[in-house]
Amino acid sequence: MVTVEQRTDTGQILKWSNGTWLQHNADKAIEELVIDTRKIAQPSQALFIALKSSRRDGHSFIKDAYEKGVRNFLVSVELDTAPFPDANFILVKDTLVALQQLVGARRKQFKIPVIGITGSNGKTIVKEWLYQLLNESYNTVRSPKSYNSQIGVPLSVWLMKPQHKLAIFEAGISQPGEMEHLGGIIRPDIGVFTNIGEAHSEGFLNTRQKINEKLMLFRYASQLVYCKDYPELNECVVQFMHQLKGAGGNHLSLFTWSQKVEADLQIKHIVKDGNKANIEALWKDEQLTITIPFTDPASIENAIHCWCVMLLMGIPHDVISTRMMALHPVSMRLELRQGINDSTIINDSYNSDLTSLLIALDYLEQQKQHRQHTVILSDMLQIARADADLYEEVAEHISRRNIQRFIGIGPSLYKNRLSFKKNKKLRSVFFKSTDDFLKKFHLITFDSEAILLKGARVFTFEKIATLLEQKVHQTVLSINLSSLTHNLNVFRSKLKPGVKTMAMVKAFSYGSGSYEIANLLQYSGVDYLSVAYTDEGVSLRKAGITMPIMVMSPDATSFDRMIAWKLEPEIFSTQSLRAFTAMAQTLQVQGYPVHIKLDTGMHRLGFMAHDIEPLVKELELNPYVKVASIFSHLAASEDPAEDAFTAGQAAAFDQMSKQITDHLPYKPMLHLCNSSGIVRHPALHYDMVRLGLGLYGVESSKTMQKQLRQVSTLKTIIAQIKDIPVGDTVGYGRKAVATSEMRTATISIGYADGYPRSLGNSKAHVLIHGKPAKVIGVVCMDMCMVDITHIPEAREGDEVIVFSPELPITQLAEWAGTIPYELMTGVSQRVKRVYENEI
Ligand SMILES: *Cc1c(COP(=O)(O)O)cnc(C)c1O
């Protein structure tokens, strides 16, 4: 057996990646691969890999990484290394290829079983469930989150360490040719092909091509688990097996299951019993049954795949059935909620292991709105690892981050508390059980801090969550931050390199939130934020937002606060310029950044053509301000019928801005486009664009709507259900009459929540159990009534969808005779916001 080197050093990396030294100091041990300078845990032992994508060039972050302490770099550009004298630089042709090669070479040193999973759906669930099922028997490493891409796979496989006894990785592809690379990196011994569906088929000619491509993952495998009930999959697998044999490749044996035909594991009956499913099957002439705490078809399929793998690995049946019963849902998102005393709660109380803890700690780190960060962690129940060693590592991760308080719950953490106590800057307390903690809860203060709650299920942290979370009004606006990032990237992909992005977060980020959204935008590297009023800007600053912020409607009485908080005013008249200059002079600041707004036809705020000459005169002699940008706003960028008008605005903008810049000794940025301008007028992007509505997943010109994801979902509940006799009426003014017997639901949303009265009287519907229910009669202040005669399964307390990606806000706007902007910004502040982040 080959032993695995404990240490991987730069010399080995050079060999594995087929690189050459661009600069060589002493060889250093490498523990961590980093592609994002915002996520460096151990800089001195990290290798920064400068990846190039269409949006970003990692080489431009080398200085940042170096300043954070990184001394080892993998690059594909012969850059000047003089500013980094004590660093190692390895030069390769393509950094992504090199990353894949070096991880593939390192992988070959490990002799433990590796499970590789691919397929259209269920990859992440099967991976997480196999982890739940097998980690008790084998110390297991797995892909974090759904890291299954060309970059995610090598980063996952790199996590293999000598102490691991089993590895589980997933692989996903979007184009032909990709799986070949991933197969060479993962080199699974046991393969799982979950299923084949329509997802992500764009890059492929047909289903067979897609299957054959995915099968490339299993080129070196000896076992393959799959379901025979997908006929095309079955045929392709058999062919693949023969091809391997014919080519003198390895022998692939199949482990099949089926509900229809003969198979290794033949499913006989699936009986649903309340919220459980009993699955009965025949295996080697033996009758076996498992019970899982799920009843939906996807969960059943995923569980059967796991069952096959466990049988294949020789796990005894009684162990399988006990663990199957304990399967728990895989939380694919981290939820951010408002907590008591102005705190923020990240609730991740489903599982607890090192990989998922690190993901959650990263997310905690991003909560810049609070200076104070607290972690509440339960014992991690990693049987396969010595406690002392595990908690030593956890304590190290905690101490490397901006965390001031640690609360450990469980006997093992209690026993190993000294690992945490030796960090003098960390306040740490320990409890032997969740109940002990709950008894002392009233003695502990939680105030204006971000709190990560992370506990294994047996520790029932939901009890703690109930105490920490602010009670939620039954109407909730839930905002999907991952969708927001997706939308941002869709718009960024439309910009030429170098064009900057200003994100509009005015009006409480179009109703979606303040620092929660701004934090994410800052983290995503947006260049500027823009708010309407000084107060909005001040609250962002107080919440730790440090990036430039433009204020569009500053009033002269707040100029001192703007300067104090480094907010940059829009200047739209000579008068406002004079007032601001006077304040700058009083406060003795010079060269303060301001933004000149030109009126090119919108006729809202801004300098008109005849104002430019006096403006230039004022600016020329003015040392107190510096024009950071000149901009204007398009009145009808979304409308093709107005393109001539838009062109006229652009021409006026060119002329007026030139008149100003000709007289300035420096070059201000120019910007003109809003969301629909970005989409429809690529020639008018100038130096920066101002992205508003599009960020939240709505696009007025409708040309890009399909690529975007609606960010917000407004939900409420059924407060009461009533049977209405024929002839009775419902609501104020008796506007709705029951012409036949009718069942109504009174739902907890009204015009005071932002559900407009214009949606009443059957104009709109909501969704209950996925079915449309018409709003009948008049919308009241806090409630309205919907017709649920055709939804007999509806119960009091059930969820009601008011708008969501399935019932788009654009549809509601159409019903209400308004625009999405008005509905989005109109959701009342009394409606609680909840933030979701897919992981
Ligand atoms: C609101 C606003 C935007 C953003 O407009 P969207 O249509 O939401 O993209 C851009 N510029 C200015 C001046 C704005 O007021």
Coordinates of N, CA and C in Angstrom, one line a residue, residues 269-435:
H269 N -42.7 -3.6 -3.3 CA -43.8 -2.7 -2.8 C -43.3 -1.5 -2.2
I270 N -44.0 -0.4 -2.5 CA -43.7 0.9 -1.8 C -45.0 1.3 -1.1
V271 N -45.1 1.2 0.2 CA -46.3 1.6 0.9 C -46.1 2.8 1.7
K272 N -47.0 3.8 1.4 CA -46.8 5.1 2.2 C -47.7 5.0 3.4
D273 N -47.1 5.4 4.6 CA -47.9 5.3 5.8 C -47.6 6.6 6.6
G274 N -48.6 7.5 6.5 CA -48.5 8.8 7.1 C -47.3 9.5 6.4
N275 N -46.3 9.9 7.2 CA -45.2 10.6 6.6 C -44.0 9.7 6.4
K276 N -44.2 8.4 6.4 CA -43.1 7.4 6.2 C -43.4 6.6 4.9
A277 N -42.4 6.0 4.4 CA -42.6 5.1 3.3 C -41.9 3.8 3.6
N278 N -42.6 2.6 3.5 CA -41.9 1.3 3.6 C -41.6 0.8 2.2
I279 N -40.3 0.5 2.1 CA -39.9 0.0 0.7 C -39.5 -1.5 0.9
E280 N -40.2 -2.4 0.2 CA -39.9 -3.8 0.3 C -39.2 -4.3 -0.9
A281 N -38.1 -5.1 -0.8 CA -37.4 -5.5 -2.0 C -36.8 -6.9 -1.8
L282 N -36.5 -7.4 -2.9 CA -35.9 -8.8 -3.0 C -34.4 -8.6 -3.3
W283 N -33.5 -9.1 -2.5 CA -32.1 -9.1 -2.8 C -31.5 -10.4 -2.5
K284 N -30.8 -11.0 -3.5 CA -30.3 -12.4 -3.4 C -31.3 -13.3 -2.7
D285 N -32.5 -13.3 -3.2 CA -33.6 -14.2 -2.7 C -34.0 -13.9 -1.3
E286 N -33.6 -12.8 -0.8 CA -33.9 -12.4 0.6 C -34.9 -11.3 0.5
Q287 N -35.9 -11.3 1.4 CA -36.9 -10.2 1.4 C -36.4 -9.2 2.4
L288 N -36.2 -8.0 2.0 CA -35.7 -6.9 2.9 C -36.6 -5.7 2.9
T289 N -36.8 -5.0 4.0 CA -37.6 -3.8 4.0 C -36.9 -2.7 4.7
I290 N -37.0 -1.5 4.1 CA -36.5 -0.3 4.9 C -37.7 0.6 5.0
T291 N -37.6 1.5 6.0 CA -38.6 2.5 6.2 C -37.8 3.9 6.2
I292 N -38.3 4.8 5.4 CA -37.7 6.1 5.4 C -38.7 7.2 5.8
P293 N -38.3 8.2 6.4 CA -39.2 9.3 6.9 C -39.6 10.3 5.8
F294 N -39.8 9.8 4.6 CA -40.2 10.6 3.5 C -41.2 9.8 2.6
T295 N -42.0 10.5 1.8 CA -42.9 9.8 1.0 C -42.9 10.3 -0.5
D296 N -42.2 11.3 -0.8 CA -42.2 11.8 -2.2 C -41.3 10.9 -3.0
P297 N -41.7 10.8 -4.3 CA -41.0 9.9 -5.2 C -39.5 10.2 -5.4
A298 N -39.1 11.5 -5.4 CA -37.7 11.8 -5.5 C -36.9 11.2 -4.3
S299 N -37.5 11.4 -3.1 CA -36.8 10.9 -1.9 C -36.7 9.4 -1.9
I300 N -37.7 8.8 -2.4 CA -37.7 7.3 -2.4 C -36.6 6.8 -3.4
E301 N -36.6 7.5 -4.6 CA -35.5 7.1 -5.5 C -34.1 7.3 -4.9
N302 N -33.9 8.5 -4.3 CA -32.6 8.8 -3.7 C -32.2 7.7 -2.7
A303 N -33.2 7.4 -1.8 CA -33.0 6.4 -0.7 C -32.6 5.1 -1.3
I304 N -33.3 4.6 -2.4 CA -33.0 3.3 -2.9 C -31.5 3.3 -3.5
H305 N -31.1 4.4 -4.1 CA -29.7 4.5 -4.6 C -28.8 4.3 -3.4
C306 N -29.1 4.9 -2.3 CA -28.2 4.8 -1.1 C -28.2 3.4 -0.6
W307 N -29.4 2.8 -0.6 CA -29.5 1.4 -0.2 C -28.6 0.5 -1.0
C308 N -28.7 0.6 -2.3 CA -27.8 -0.2 -3.2 C -26.3 -0.1 -2.8
V309 N -25.9 1.2 -2.6 CA -24.5 1.4 -2.3 C -24.1 0.7 -1.0
M310 N -25.0 0.8 0.0 CA -24.7 0.2 1.3 C -24.7 -1.4 1.2
L311 N -25.6 -1.9 0.4 CA -25.5 -3.4 0.2 C -24.2 -3.8 -0.5
L312 N -23.9 -3.0 -1.5 CA -22.7 -3.2 -2.2 C -21.4 -3.2 -1.3
M313 N -21.5 -2.3 -0.3 CA -20.3 -2.2 0.6 C -20.4 -3.2 1.7
G314 N -21.4 -4.0 1.7 CA -21.5 -5.1 2.7 C -21.9 -4.6 4.1
I315 N -22.7 -3.5 4.2 CA -23.2 -3.1 5.5 C -24.4 -4.0 5.8
P316 N -24.4 -4.5 7.1 CA -25.5 -5.5 7.5 C -26.8 -4.8 7.4
H317 N -27.8 -5.6 7.1 CA -29.2 -5.1 6.9 C -29.7 -4.4 8.1
D318 N -29.5 -4.9 9.3 CA -30.1 -4.2 10.5 C -29.5 -2.8 10.6
V319 N -28.2 -2.6 10.3 CA -27.6 -1.3 10.4 C -28.2 -0.4 9.3
I320 N -28.4 -0.9 8.1 CA -29.0 -0.1 7.1 C -30.4 0.3 7.5
S321 N -31.2 -0.6 8.0 CA -32.6 -0.2 8.3 C -32.7 0.8 9.4
T322 N -31.8 0.7 10.5 CA -31.8 1.7 11.5 C -31.4 3.1 11.0
R323 N -30.4 3.1 10.2 CA -29.9 4.4 9.7 C -30.9 5.0 8.7
M324 N -31.5 4.2 7.9 CA -32.5 4.7 6.9 C -33.6 5.5 7.6
M325 N -34.0 4.9 8.7 CA -35.1 5.5 9.5 C -34.7 6.8 10.0
A326 N -33.4 7.1 10.2 CA -32.9 8.3 10.8 C -32.5 9.3 9.8
L327 N -32.7 9.0 8.5 CA -32.4 10.0 7.5 C -33.1 11.3 7.7
H328 N -32.4 12.4 7.5 CA -33.1 13.7 7.6 C -32.9 14.6 6.4
P329 N -33.8 15.5 6.3 CA -33.8 16.4 5.1 C -32.4 17.1 4.9
V330 N -32.0 17.3 3.7 CA -30.8 18.0 3.4 C -31.2 19.5 3.2
S331 N -30.7 20.3 4.1 CA -31.0 21.7 4.0 C -30.1 22.3 2.9
M332 N -30.7 22.8 1.8 CA -29.9 23.3 0.7 C -29.7 24.8 0.8
R333 N -30.2 25.4 1.9 CA -30.0 26.8 2.0 C -29.7 27.2 3.5
L334 N -29.1 28.3 3.6 CA -28.9 28.9 5.0 C -29.9 30.0 5.1
E335 N -30.6 30.0 6.2 CA -31.6 31.0 6.4 C -31.1 32.1 7.3
L336 N -31.4 33.3 6.9 CA -31.0 34.5 7.8 C -32.3 35.1 8.3
R337 N -32.4 35.2 9.6 CA -33.7 35.7 10.2 C -33.3 36.8 11.1
Q338 N -34.3 37.7 11.3 CA -34.2 38.7 12.3 C -34.3 38.1 13.7
G339 N -33.4 38.5 14.6 CA -33.5 37.9 15.9 C -33.8 38.9 17.0
I340 N -33.9 38.5 18.2 CA -34.2 39.4 19.3 C -33.2 40.5 19.5
N341 N -33.6 41.6 20.0 CA -32.6 42.7 20.3 C -31.7 43.1 19.1
D342 N -32.4 43.2 17.9 CA -31.6 43.7 16.8 C -30.5 42.7 16.4
S343 N -30.6 41.5 16.7 CA -29.6 40.6 16.2 C -30.0 39.9 15.0
T344 N -29.1 39.1 14.3 CA -29.4 38.4 13.1 C -29.1 36.9 13.4
I345 N -30.0 36.0 13.0 CA -29.8 34.6 13.3 C -29.5 33.9 12.0
I346 N -28.4 33.1 12.0 CA -28.3 32.1 10.9 C -28.6 30.8 11.5
N347 N -29.7 30.2 11.0 CA -30.1 29.0 11.6 C -29.7 27.8 10.7
D348 N -28.8 27.0 11.2 CA -28.4 25.8 10.5 C -28.4 24.7 11.4
S349 N -29.6 24.4 12.0 CA -29.6 23.4 13.1 C -30.1 22.1 12.6
Y350 N -29.6 21.7 11.4 CA -29.9 20.3 10.9 C -28.8 19.3 11.0
N351 N -27.6 19.8 10.7 CA -26.5 18.9 10.8 C -25.3 19.6 11.3
S352 N -24.3 18.9 11.7 CA -23.1 19.5 12.2 C -21.9 18.7 12.0
D353 N -21.1 19.1 11.0 CA -19.8 18.4 10.8 C -18.9 19.5 10.3
L354 N -17.7 19.2 10.1 CA -16.7 20.2 9.9 C -16.9 21.0 8.5
T355 N -17.2 20.2 7.5 CA -17.4 20.8 6.2 C -18.5 21.8 6.2
S356 N -19.7 21.4 6.8 CA -20.8 22.4 6.7 C -20.6 23.5 7.8
L357 N -19.8 23.2 8.8 CA -19.5 24.3 9.8 C -18.7 25.4 9.1
L358 N -17.7 25.0 8.3 CA -16.9 26.0 7.6 C -17.7 26.9 6.6
I359 N -18.6 26.2 5.9 CA -19.5 27.0 5.0 C -20.3 28.0 5.8
A360 N -20.8 27.6 7.0 CA -21.7 28.5 7.8 C -20.8 29.6 8.4
L361 N -19.6 29.2 8.8 CA -18.7 30.3 9.4 C -18.4 31.3 8.3
D362 N -18.2 30.9 7.1 CA -17.9 31.9 6.0 C -19.1 32.8 5.9
Y363 N -20.3 32.3 6.0 CA -21.5 33.1 5.8 C -21.6 34.0 7.0
L364 N -21.3 33.6 8.2 CA -21.3 34.4 9.4 C -20.4 35.6 9.2
E365 N -19.2 35.3 8.7 CA -18.2 36.3 8.4 C -18.7 37.5 7.5
Q366 N -19.6 37.1 6.6 CA -20.2 38.1 5.7 C -21.2 39.1 6.4
Q367 N -21.6 38.8 7.6 CA -22.6 39.6 8.2 C -22.0 40.9 8.8
K368 N -21.6 41.8 8.0 CA -20.9 42.9 8.4 C -21.7 43.9 9.2
Q369 N -23.0 43.7 9.2 CA -23.9 44.7 9.9 C -23.7 44.7 11.4
H370 N -23.1 43.6 11.9 CA -22.9 43.5 13.3 C -21.4 43.3 13.6
R371 N -20.9 44.1 14.5 CA -19.5 43.9 14.9 C -19.2 42.6 15.7
Q372 N -20.3 42.3 16.4 CA -20.2 41.2 17.3 C -20.7 39.9 16.7
H373 N -19.9 38.8 16.7 CA -20.3 37.6 16.1 C -20.3 36.4 17.1
T374 N -21.3 35.7 17.2 CA -21.4 34.6 18.2 C -21.7 33.2 17.5
V375 N -21.0 32.2 17.9 CA -21.3 30.9 17.4 C -21.9 30.0 18.5
I376 N -23.0 29.4 18.2 CA -23.5 28.4 19.2 C -23.5 27.0 18.5
L377 N -22.6 26.2 19.0 CA -22.3 24.9 18.3 C -22.6 23.7 19.3
S378 N -23.1 22.7 18.7 CA -23.3 21.4 19.5 C -22.2 20.5 19.2
D379 N -22.1 19.4 20.0 CA -21.1 18.3 19.7 C -21.3 17.9 18.2
M380 N -20.3 17.5 17.6 CA -20.4 17.2 16.2 C -20.6 15.8 15.8
L381 N -20.5 14.9 16.8 CA -20.9 13.5 16.5 C -20.2 12.8 15.4
Q382 N -18.9 13.1 15.3 CA -18.1 12.5 14.2 C -17.4 11.3 14.8
I383 N -18.1 10.2 14.9 CA -17.6 9.0 15.5 C -16.1 8.6 15.1
A384 N -15.9 8.9 13.8 CA -14.7 8.4 13.3 C -13.4 9.2 13.6
R385 N -13.6 10.2 14.4 CA -12.5 11.1 14.7 C -12.3 11.3 16.2
A386 N -11.1 11.4 16.7 CA -10.9 11.6 18.1 C -11.4 13.0 18.4
D387 N -12.2 13.1 19.5 CA -12.8 14.4 19.9 C -11.7 15.5 20.1
A388 N -10.7 15.1 20.8 CA -9.7 16.2 21.2 C -9.2 16.8 20.0
D389 N -8.8 16.0 19.0 CA -8.3 16.4 17.7 C -9.3 17.3 17.0
L390 N -10.5 16.8 16.9 CA -11.6 17.5 16.2 C -11.8 18.9 16.7
Y391 N -12.0 19.0 18.1 CA -12.3 20.3 18.6 C -11.1 21.2 18.7
E392 N -9.9 20.7 18.7 CA -8.8 21.5 18.5 C -8.8 22.2 17.2
E393 N -9.2 21.5 16.1 CA -9.3 22.1 14.8 C -10.4 23.1 14.7
V394 N -11.6 22.7 15.3 CA -12.7 23.7 15.4 C -12.3 25.0 16.0
A395 N -11.6 24.8 17.2 CA -11.2 26.0 17.9 C -10.3 26.9 17.1
E396 N -9.4 26.2 16.3 CA -8.5 27.0 15.4 C -9.3 27.8 14.4
H397 N -10.3 27.1 13.8 CA -11.1 27.8 12.8 C -11.8 29.0 13.4
I398 N -12.3 28.8 14.6 CA -13.0 29.9 15.3 C -12.1 31.1 15.5
S399 N -10.9 30.7 16.0 CA -10.0 31.8 16.4 C -9.4 32.6 15.2
R400 N -9.5 32.0 14.0 CA -9.0 32.7 12.8 C -10.0 33.7 12.3
R401 N -11.2 33.6 12.8 CA -12.3 34.4 12.2 C -12.7 35.5 13.2
N402 N -13.5 36.4 12.7 CA -13.9 37.5 13.5 C -15.1 37.1 14.4
I403 N -14.8 36.3 15.4 CA -15.8 35.7 16.3 C -15.4 36.1 17.7
Q404 N -16.4 36.7 18.5 CA -16.1 37.2 19.8 C -16.6 36.2 20.9
R405 N -17.6 35.4 20.5 CA -18.2 34.6 21.6 C -18.5 33.2 21.0
F406 N -18.2 32.2 21.9 CA -18.5 30.8 21.5 C -19.2 30.1 22.6
I407 N -20.4 29.5 22.2 CA -21.2 28.8 23.1 C -21.2 27.3 22.7
G408 N -20.6 26.5 23.5 CA -20.5 25.1 23.1 C -21.5 24.2 23.9
I409 N -22.2 23.4 23.2 CA -23.3 22.6 23.9 C -23.1 21.1 23.6
G410 N -23.0 20.3 24.7 CA -22.8 18.9 24.6 C -21.7 18.4 25.4
P411 N -21.7 17.1 25.8 CA -20.7 16.6 26.7 C -19.3 16.7 26.1
S412 N -19.1 16.4 24.8 CA -17.8 16.4 24.3 C -17.2 17.8 24.2
L413 N -18.0 18.7 23.8 CA -17.4 20.1 23.7 C -17.1 20.6 25.2
Y414 N -18.0 20.2 26.1 CA -17.7 20.5 27.5 C -16.4 20.0 28.0
K415 N -16.1 18.7 27.6 CA -14.9 18.1 28.0 C -13.7 18.7 27.3
N416 N -13.9 19.2 26.1 CA -12.7 19.8 25.4 C -12.7 21.3 25.4
R417 N -13.3 21.9 26.4 CA -13.5 23.3 26.5 C -12.1 24.1 26.5
L418 N -11.1 23.4 27.0 CA -9.8 24.1 27.1 C -9.2 24.5 25.8
S419 N -9.6 23.7 24.7 CA -9.1 24.1 23.4 C -9.6 25.5 23.0
F420 N -10.8 25.9 23.5 CA -11.3 27.2 23.2 C -10.9 28.2 24.2
K421 N -10.8 27.8 25.5 CA -10.5 28.7 26.5 C -9.1 29.3 26.4
K422 N -8.2 28.6 25.7 CA -6.8 29.1 25.6 C -6.7 30.3 24.7
N423 N -7.8 30.5 23.9 CA -7.8 31.8 23.1 C -8.4 32.9 24.0
K424 N -7.5 33.8 24.4 CA -7.9 34.8 25.4 C -8.9 35.8 24.9
K425 N -8.9 36.0 23.5 CA -9.8 37.0 23.0 C -11.2 36.5 22.8
L426 N -11.4 35.2 22.9 CA -12.7 34.6 22.7 C -13.4 34.5 24.0
R427 N -14.6 35.0 24.1 CA -15.4 34.6 25.3 C -16.1 33.3 25.1
S428 N -15.8 32.3 25.9 CA -16.5 31.0 25.6 C -17.2 30.5 26.9
V429 N -18.4 29.9 26.6 CA -19.1 29.2 27.7 C -19.5 27.9 27.2
F430 N -19.7 26.9 28.1 CA -20.0 25.6 27.7 C -21.1 25.0 28.6
F431 N -22.0 24.2 28.0 CA -23.1 23.6 28.7 C -23.1 22.1 28.3
K432 N -23.5 21.2 29.3 CA -23.5 19.8 29.0 C -24.6 19.4 28.1
S433 N -25.7 20.2 28.1 CA -26.8 19.8 27.2 C -27.6 21.0 26.8
T434 N -28.5 20.8 25.8 CA -29.3 21.9 25.3 C -30.2 22.4 26.5
D435 N -30.7 21.4 27.3 CA -31.6 21.8 28.4 C -30.8 22.7 29.4

